[in-house]
Amino acid sequence: MALRHVYFDITIDSKPAGRLTFRLFDDVVPATARNFRELSTGQHGFGYHGSNFHRVVPNFMAQGGDITKNNGTGGRSIYGETFKDENFRLRHNRPGLLSMANAGPHTNGSQFFITTVATPWLDGRHVVFGEVLEGLDILKRIGKEGTPSGTPKATICIARCGVC
């Protein structure tokens, strides 16, 4: 059975903004992709539904996935609080890449970021596990809500999510 893509229906200040559709790199980082996919379905009783992008930095990235505190200080994985870095084979070499946010080596939970530019300085520090398949225009809209400090100008919410 083919693994399905993941979608996020995004709202900005409670108004529908559109859909991001992700292809996950199950062939390179299967455990990391599984974590993201299952957090998107909520099948463990917790997940991304209703959480916000809490950090958006122009010309860098949009970060979300804090499913416990919704402010960038929390999160949890399907494997427990955190799990190890799977590998660093994939590079942060273009916009639209999906990568794990962390607090140092082997501290992956539920937080992720999506690059809006190439970010090679993150190679070897964050696990790339997917890409935006559709919705780069939505990612650009999210990016316009960013600030140099990272605090979004608007509330950017994952209103619905799952597999497609």
Coordinates of N, CA and C in Angstrom, one line a residue:
M1 N 0.8 -1.2 0.0 CA 0.0 0.0 0.0 C 0.9 1.3 0.0
A2 N 0.6 2.2 -0.9 CA 1.3 3.4 -1.0 C 1.0 4.3 0.2
L3 N 2.0 5.0 0.8 CA 1.8 5.9 1.9 C 1.1 7.2 1.3
R4 N 0.2 7.7 2.1 CA -0.5 8.9 1.6 C 0.2 10.2 2.0
H5 N -0.2 11.2 1.2 CA 0.3 12.6 1.5 C -0.4 13.1 2.8
V6 N 0.1 14.2 3.3 CA -0.4 14.8 4.5 C -0.9 16.2 4.1
Y7 N -2.0 16.7 4.6 CA -2.5 18.0 4.3 C -2.7 18.8 5.6
F8 N -2.5 20.1 5.5 CA -2.9 21.1 6.6 C -3.8 22.1 5.9
D9 N -5.0 22.3 6.4 CA -5.9 23.4 6.0 C -5.6 24.6 7.0
I10 N -5.1 25.7 6.5 CA -4.6 26.8 7.2 C -5.6 27.9 7.3
T11 N -5.7 28.5 8.5 CA -6.4 29.7 8.7 C -5.5 30.8 9.2
I12 N -5.7 32.0 8.7 CA -5.0 33.2 9.2 C -6.0 34.1 9.8
D13 N -5.8 34.4 11.1 CA -6.8 35.1 11.9 C -8.2 34.6 11.7
S14 N -8.3 33.3 11.8 CA -9.6 32.6 11.7 C -10.2 32.5 10.3
K15 N -9.6 33.1 9.3 CA -10.1 33.1 7.9 C -9.3 32.0 7.1
P16 N -10.1 31.2 6.3 CA -9.4 30.2 5.5 C -8.4 30.8 4.6
A17 N -7.2 30.2 4.6 CA -6.1 30.7 3.8 C -5.7 29.7 2.7
G18 N -6.1 28.4 2.9 CA -5.7 27.4 1.8 C -5.1 26.2 2.4
R19 N -4.7 25.3 1.6 CA -4.2 24.0 2.0 C -2.7 23.8 1.6
L20 N -1.9 23.3 2.5 CA -0.6 22.9 2.3 C -0.7 21.3 2.2
T21 N -0.1 20.8 1.1 CA 0.0 19.3 0.9 C 1.4 18.9 0.9
F22 N 1.8 17.9 1.7 CA 3.2 17.5 1.9 C 3.4 16.1 1.4
R23 N 4.5 15.9 0.8 CA 5.0 14.6 0.5 C 6.1 14.3 1.5
L24 N 6.0 13.1 2.1 CA 7.0 12.8 3.2 C 8.0 11.8 2.6
F25 N 9.2 11.9 3.0 CA 10.3 11.1 2.5 C 10.4 9.8 3.3
D26 N 9.4 8.9 3.3 CA 9.4 7.7 4.0 C 10.5 6.8 3.6
D27 N 11.0 6.9 2.4 CA 12.1 6.0 2.0 C 13.4 6.3 2.6
V28 N 13.6 7.6 3.1 CA 14.9 8.0 3.7 C 14.8 8.1 5.2
V29 N 13.7 8.6 5.7 CA 13.5 8.8 7.2 C 12.1 8.3 7.6
P30 N 11.9 6.9 7.6 CA 10.6 6.4 7.8 C 10.0 6.7 9.2
A31 N 10.8 6.7 10.2 CA 10.3 6.9 11.6 C 9.9 8.4 11.7
T32 N 10.6 9.3 11.2 CA 10.3 10.7 11.3 C 9.1 11.0 10.5
A33 N 9.0 10.4 9.3 CA 7.8 10.6 8.4 C 6.5 10.1 9.1
R34 N 6.7 8.9 9.7 CA 5.5 8.3 10.4 C 5.1 9.2 11.6
N35 N 6.0 9.7 12.3 CA 5.6 10.6 13.4 C 4.8 11.8 12.9
F36 N 5.2 12.4 11.9 CA 4.5 13.6 11.3 C 3.1 13.1 10.8
R37 N 3.1 12.1 10.0 CA 1.8 11.6 9.5 C 0.8 11.3 10.5
E38 N 1.2 10.5 11.6 CA 0.3 10.1 12.6 C -0.1 11.3 13.5
L39 N 0.8 12.3 13.7 CA 0.4 13.5 14.4 C -0.7 14.3 13.6
S40 N -0.6 14.1 12.3 CA -1.5 14.8 11.4 C -2.9 14.2 11.4
T41 N -2.9 12.8 11.6 CA -4.2 12.2 11.7 C -4.8 12.2 13.1
G42 N -4.0 12.4 14.1 CA -4.5 12.5 15.5 C -4.8 11.1 16.0
Q43 N -4.4 10.0 15.4 CA -4.8 8.7 15.7 C -4.3 8.2 17.1
H44 N -3.4 8.9 17.7 CA -3.0 8.6 19.1 C -3.7 9.4 20.2
G45 N -4.7 10.2 19.7 CA -5.5 11.0 20.7 C -4.9 12.4 20.8
F46 N -3.8 12.7 20.1 CA -3.2 14.0 20.1 C -2.6 14.3 18.8
G47 N -2.4 15.5 18.4 CA -1.8 15.8 17.1 C -1.9 17.3 16.8
Y48 N -1.7 17.6 15.5 CA -1.5 19.0 15.0 C -2.8 19.8 14.9
H49 N -3.9 19.1 14.9 CA -5.2 19.8 14.7 C -5.4 20.9 15.7
G50 N -5.6 22.1 15.3 CA -5.9 23.3 16.2 C -4.6 24.0 16.7
S51 N -3.4 23.5 16.4 CA -2.2 24.1 16.8 C -1.8 25.2 15.8
N52 N -0.9 26.1 16.3 CA -0.5 27.3 15.5 C 0.9 27.2 15.0
F53 N 1.2 28.0 14.0 CA 2.5 28.3 13.7 C 2.9 29.4 14.6
H54 N 3.8 29.1 15.6 CA 4.2 30.1 16.6 C 5.4 30.9 16.3
R55 N 6.1 30.5 15.2 CA 7.3 31.3 14.9 C 7.4 31.4 13.4
V56 N 7.4 32.6 12.8 CA 7.6 32.8 11.4 C 8.6 33.9 11.2
V57 N 9.7 33.6 10.6 CA 10.8 34.5 10.3 C 10.9 34.8 8.8
P58 N 10.7 36.0 8.3 CA 10.8 36.2 6.9 C 12.1 35.8 6.3
N59 N 12.0 35.2 5.1 CA 13.2 34.8 4.4 C 14.0 33.7 5.2
F60 N 13.3 32.9 5.9 CA 13.9 31.8 6.7 C 13.0 30.6 6.8
M61 N 11.9 30.7 7.6 CA 11.1 29.5 7.8 C 9.8 29.9 8.6
A62 N 8.9 28.9 8.6 CA 7.7 29.0 9.5 C 7.7 27.7 10.3
Q63 N 7.5 27.9 11.6 CA 7.6 26.8 12.6 C 6.3 26.6 13.3
G64 N 5.9 25.4 13.5 CA 4.7 25.0 14.2 C 4.9 23.7 14.9
G65 N 3.8 23.1 15.3 CA 3.8 21.8 15.9 C 4.0 21.6 17.4
D66 N 3.9 22.8 18.1 CA 3.9 22.7 19.6 C 2.5 22.3 20.0
I67 N 2.3 21.0 20.1 CA 0.9 20.5 20.4 C 0.6 20.4 21.8
T68 N 1.5 20.7 22.7 CA 1.2 20.7 24.1 C 1.1 22.1 24.8
K69 N 1.9 23.0 24.3 CA 1.8 24.4 24.9 C 1.5 25.5 23.9
N70 N 1.6 25.2 22.6 CA 1.3 26.1 21.5 C 2.0 27.4 21.5
N71 N 3.2 27.4 22.1 CA 4.0 28.6 22.2 C 5.5 28.4 21.8
G72 N 5.9 27.1 21.4 CA 7.2 26.9 21.0 C 8.1 26.2 22.1
T73 N 7.5 26.0 23.3 CA 8.3 25.4 24.4 C 7.8 23.9 24.7
G74 N 6.9 23.4 23.9 CA 6.4 22.1 24.2 C 6.4 21.2 23.0
G75 N 5.6 20.1 23.1 CA 5.5 19.1 22.0 C 5.7 17.7 22.5
R76 N 5.4 16.8 21.7 CA 5.6 15.4 22.0 C 5.5 14.6 20.7
S77 N 6.2 13.5 20.7 CA 6.1 12.6 19.5 C 5.2 11.4 19.8
I78 N 5.0 10.6 18.7 CA 4.2 9.4 18.9 C 5.0 8.3 19.6
Y79 N 6.3 8.5 19.7 CA 7.3 7.6 20.4 C 7.5 7.9 21.8
G80 N 7.0 8.9 22.4 CA 7.3 9.4 23.7 C 7.6 10.9 23.6
E81 N 8.1 11.5 24.6 CA 8.4 12.9 24.6 C 9.2 13.3 23.4
T82 N 10.4 12.6 23.2 CA 11.3 12.9 22.1 C 11.7 11.6 21.5
F83 N 12.4 11.8 20.3 CA 13.0 10.6 19.7 C 14.3 11.1 19.0
K84 N 15.1 10.1 18.6 CA 16.5 10.4 18.1 C 16.4 10.9 16.7
D85 N 17.5 11.7 16.3 CA 17.7 12.1 14.9 C 17.8 10.8 14.1
E86 N 17.0 10.7 13.1 CA 17.1 9.4 12.3 C 18.3 9.4 11.4
N87 N 18.5 10.5 10.6 CA 19.7 10.7 9.8 C 19.7 12.1 9.2
F88 N 20.8 12.5 8.6 CA 20.9 13.8 8.0 C 21.3 13.7 6.5
R89 N 20.7 12.7 5.9 CA 21.1 12.5 4.4 C 20.5 13.6 3.6
L90 N 19.4 14.1 3.9 CA 18.7 15.2 3.1 C 19.2 16.5 3.5
R91 N 19.3 17.5 2.6 CA 19.8 18.8 2.8 C 18.7 19.8 2.8
H92 N 18.9 21.0 3.5 CA 18.0 22.1 3.4 C 18.4 23.0 2.3
N93 N 18.2 22.5 1.0 CA 18.7 23.2 -0.1 C 17.7 23.9 -1.0
R94 N 16.5 24.1 -0.5 CA 15.5 24.9 -1.2 C 14.3 25.2 -0.4
P95 N 13.4 26.1 -0.8 CA 12.2 26.5 -0.1 C 11.3 25.3 -0.1
G96 N 10.4 25.2 0.9 CA 9.3 24.3 0.9 C 9.7 22.9 1.5
L97 N 10.9 22.9 2.2 CA 11.3 21.6 2.8 C 10.7 21.6 4.3
L98 N 10.3 20.4 4.7 CA 9.8 20.1 6.0 C 10.9 19.5 6.8
S99 N 11.2 20.0 8.0 CA 12.3 19.6 8.8 C 11.9 19.6 10.3
M100 N 12.5 18.8 11.1 CA 12.2 18.7 12.5 C 12.9 19.9 13.2
A101 N 12.1 20.6 14.0 CA 12.7 21.6 15.0 C 13.1 20.8 16.2
N102 N 14.2 21.2 16.9 CA 14.6 20.5 18.0 C 15.3 21.5 19.0
A103 N 15.7 20.9 20.1 CA 16.4 21.7 21.2 C 17.9 21.2 21.3
G104 N 18.3 20.5 20.2 CA 19.7 19.9 20.3 C 19.6 18.5 19.7
P105 N 20.7 17.8 19.7 CA 20.7 16.4 19.2 C 19.7 15.5 19.9
H106 N 19.0 14.7 19.1 CA 18.1 13.7 19.5 C 17.0 14.2 20.4
T107 N 16.4 15.4 20.1 CA 15.3 16.0 20.9 C 14.1 16.3 20.0
N108 N 13.9 15.4 19.0 CA 12.7 15.6 18.1 C 11.5 15.3 18.8
G109 N 10.4 16.1 18.6 CA 9.1 15.8 19.2 C 8.1 15.9 18.2
S110 N 7.3 17.0 18.3 CA 6.3 17.3 17.3 C 6.5 18.6 16.5
Q111 N 7.4 19.4 17.0 CA 7.7 20.7 16.3 C 8.5 20.5 15.0
F112 N 8.1 21.2 14.0 CA 8.6 21.2 12.7 C 8.8 22.6 12.1
F113 N 9.5 22.7 11.1 CA 9.5 24.0 10.3 C 9.5 23.7 8.9
I114 N 9.1 24.7 8.1 CA 9.1 24.7 6.7 C 9.9 25.8 6.2
T115 N 10.9 25.4 5.4 CA 11.9 26.5 4.9 C 11.2 27.3 3.8
T116 N 11.5 28.6 3.8 CA 11.0 29.5 2.8 C 12.2 29.9 1.9
V117 N 13.4 29.5 2.2 CA 14.6 29.7 1.4 C 15.5 28.5 1.7
A118 N 16.6 28.4 0.9 CA 17.6 27.4 1.3 C 18.2 27.8 2.6
T119 N 18.4 26.8 3.5 CA 19.0 27.1 4.8 C 20.1 26.0 5.1
P120 N 21.2 26.1 4.3 CA 22.3 25.1 4.5 C 23.0 25.0 5.8
W121 N 22.9 26.1 6.6 CA 23.5 26.1 7.9 C 22.8 25.2 8.9
L122 N 21.6 24.7 8.5 CA 20.9 23.7 9.3 C 21.2 22.3 9.0
D123 N 21.9 22.1 7.9 CA 22.3 20.7 7.6 C 23.1 20.0 8.7
G124 N 22.8 18.8 9.0 CA 23.5 18.0 10.0 C 23.0 18.4 11.4
R125 N 22.0 19.2 11.5 CA 21.4 19.6 12.8 C 19.9 19.3 12.9
H126 N 19.3 19.3 11.8 CA 17.8 19.1 11.8 C 17.5 18.1 10.7
V127 N 16.6 17.2 10.9 CA 16.2 16.1 10.0 C 15.2 16.6 9.0
V128 N 15.6 16.6 7.7 CA 14.6 16.9 6.6 C 13.8 15.7 6.4
F129 N 12.5 15.8 6.4 CA 11.7 14.6 6.2 C 10.5 14.7 5.2
G130 N 10.4 15.9 4.5 CA 9.3 16.0 3.6 C 9.4 17.4 2.8
E131 N 8.4 17.6 2.0 CA 8.4 18.8 1.2 C 7.0 19.2 0.9
V132 N 6.8 20.5 0.6 CA 5.5 21.0 0.2 C 5.3 20.6 -1.2
L133 N 4.3 19.8 -1.5 CA 3.9 19.3 -2.8 C 3.0 20.3 -3.5
E134 N 2.0 20.8 -2.7 CA 1.1 21.8 -3.2 C 0.9 22.9 -2.2
G135 N 0.8 24.1 -2.6 CA 0.5 25.2 -1.6 C 1.7 26.1 -1.3
L136 N 2.7 26.1 -2.2 CA 3.8 27.1 -1.9 C 3.3 28.5 -1.9
D137 N 2.2 28.8 -2.6 CA 1.6 30.1 -2.5 C 1.0 30.4 -1.0
I138 N 0.5 29.3 -0.4 CA 0.0 29.5 1.0 C 1.2 29.7 1.9
L139 N 2.3 28.9 1.7 CA 3.5 29.1 2.5 C 4.0 30.6 2.4
K140 N 3.9 31.2 1.2 CA 4.4 32.6 1.0 C 3.4 33.5 1.8
R141 N 2.1 33.2 1.8 CA 1.2 34.0 2.6 C 1.5 33.9 4.1
I142 N 1.9 32.7 4.6 CA 2.3 32.5 6.0 C 3.5 33.3 6.2
G143 N 4.5 33.3 5.3 CA 5.7 34.0 5.5 C 5.5 35.5 5.6
K144 N 4.5 36.1 4.9 CA 4.2 37.5 5.0 C 3.7 37.9 6.4
E145 N 3.3 36.9 7.2 CA 2.9 37.2 8.6 C 4.1 37.2 9.6
G146 N 5.3 36.9 9.1 CA 6.4 36.8 9.9 C 7.0 38.2 10.3
T147 N 7.8 38.1 11.4 CA 8.5 39.3 11.9 C 10.0 38.9 12.1
P148 N 10.9 39.9 12.2 CA 12.3 39.5 12.5 C 12.5 38.8 13.9
S149 N 11.6 39.0 14.8 CA 11.7 38.3 16.1 C 11.1 36.9 16.0
G150 N 10.3 36.7 15.0 CA 9.6 35.4 14.8 C 8.2 35.3 15.3
T151 N 7.8 36.3 16.0 CA 6.4 36.3 16.5 C 5.5 36.7 15.4
P152 N 4.6 35.8 15.0 CA 3.7 36.2 13.8 C 2.8 37.4 14.1
K153 N 2.5 38.1 13.0 CA 1.6 39.3 13.1 C 0.2 38.8 13.2
A154 N -0.1 37.6 12.8 CA -1.5 37.1 12.8 C -1.4 35.7 13.5
T155 N -2.6 35.2 13.8 CA -2.7 33.8 14.3 C -2.8 32.9 13.1
I156 N -1.9 32.0 12.9 CA -1.8 31.1 11.8 C -2.1 29.7 12.4
C157 N -3.2 29.1 12.0 CA -3.7 27.9 12.7 C -3.8 26.7 11.7
I158 N -3.4 25.5 12.1 CA -3.7 24.3 11.4 C -5.2 23.9 11.8
A159 N -6.1 24.4 11.0 CA -7.5 24.2 11.3 C -8.0 22.8 11.1
R160 N -7.5 22.1 10.1 CA -7.7 20.7 9.8 C -6.5 20.1 9.3
C161 N -6.3 18.8 9.5 CA -5.2 18.1 9.0 C -5.5 16.6 8.9
G162 N -4.7 15.9 8.1 CA -4.9 14.5 7.9 C -4.1 14.0 6.7
V163 N -4.6 12.9 6.2 CA -3.9 12.3 5.0 C -4.8 12.4 3.8
C164 N -4.2 12.5 2.6 CA -5.0 12.6 1.4 C -4.4 11.8 0.3

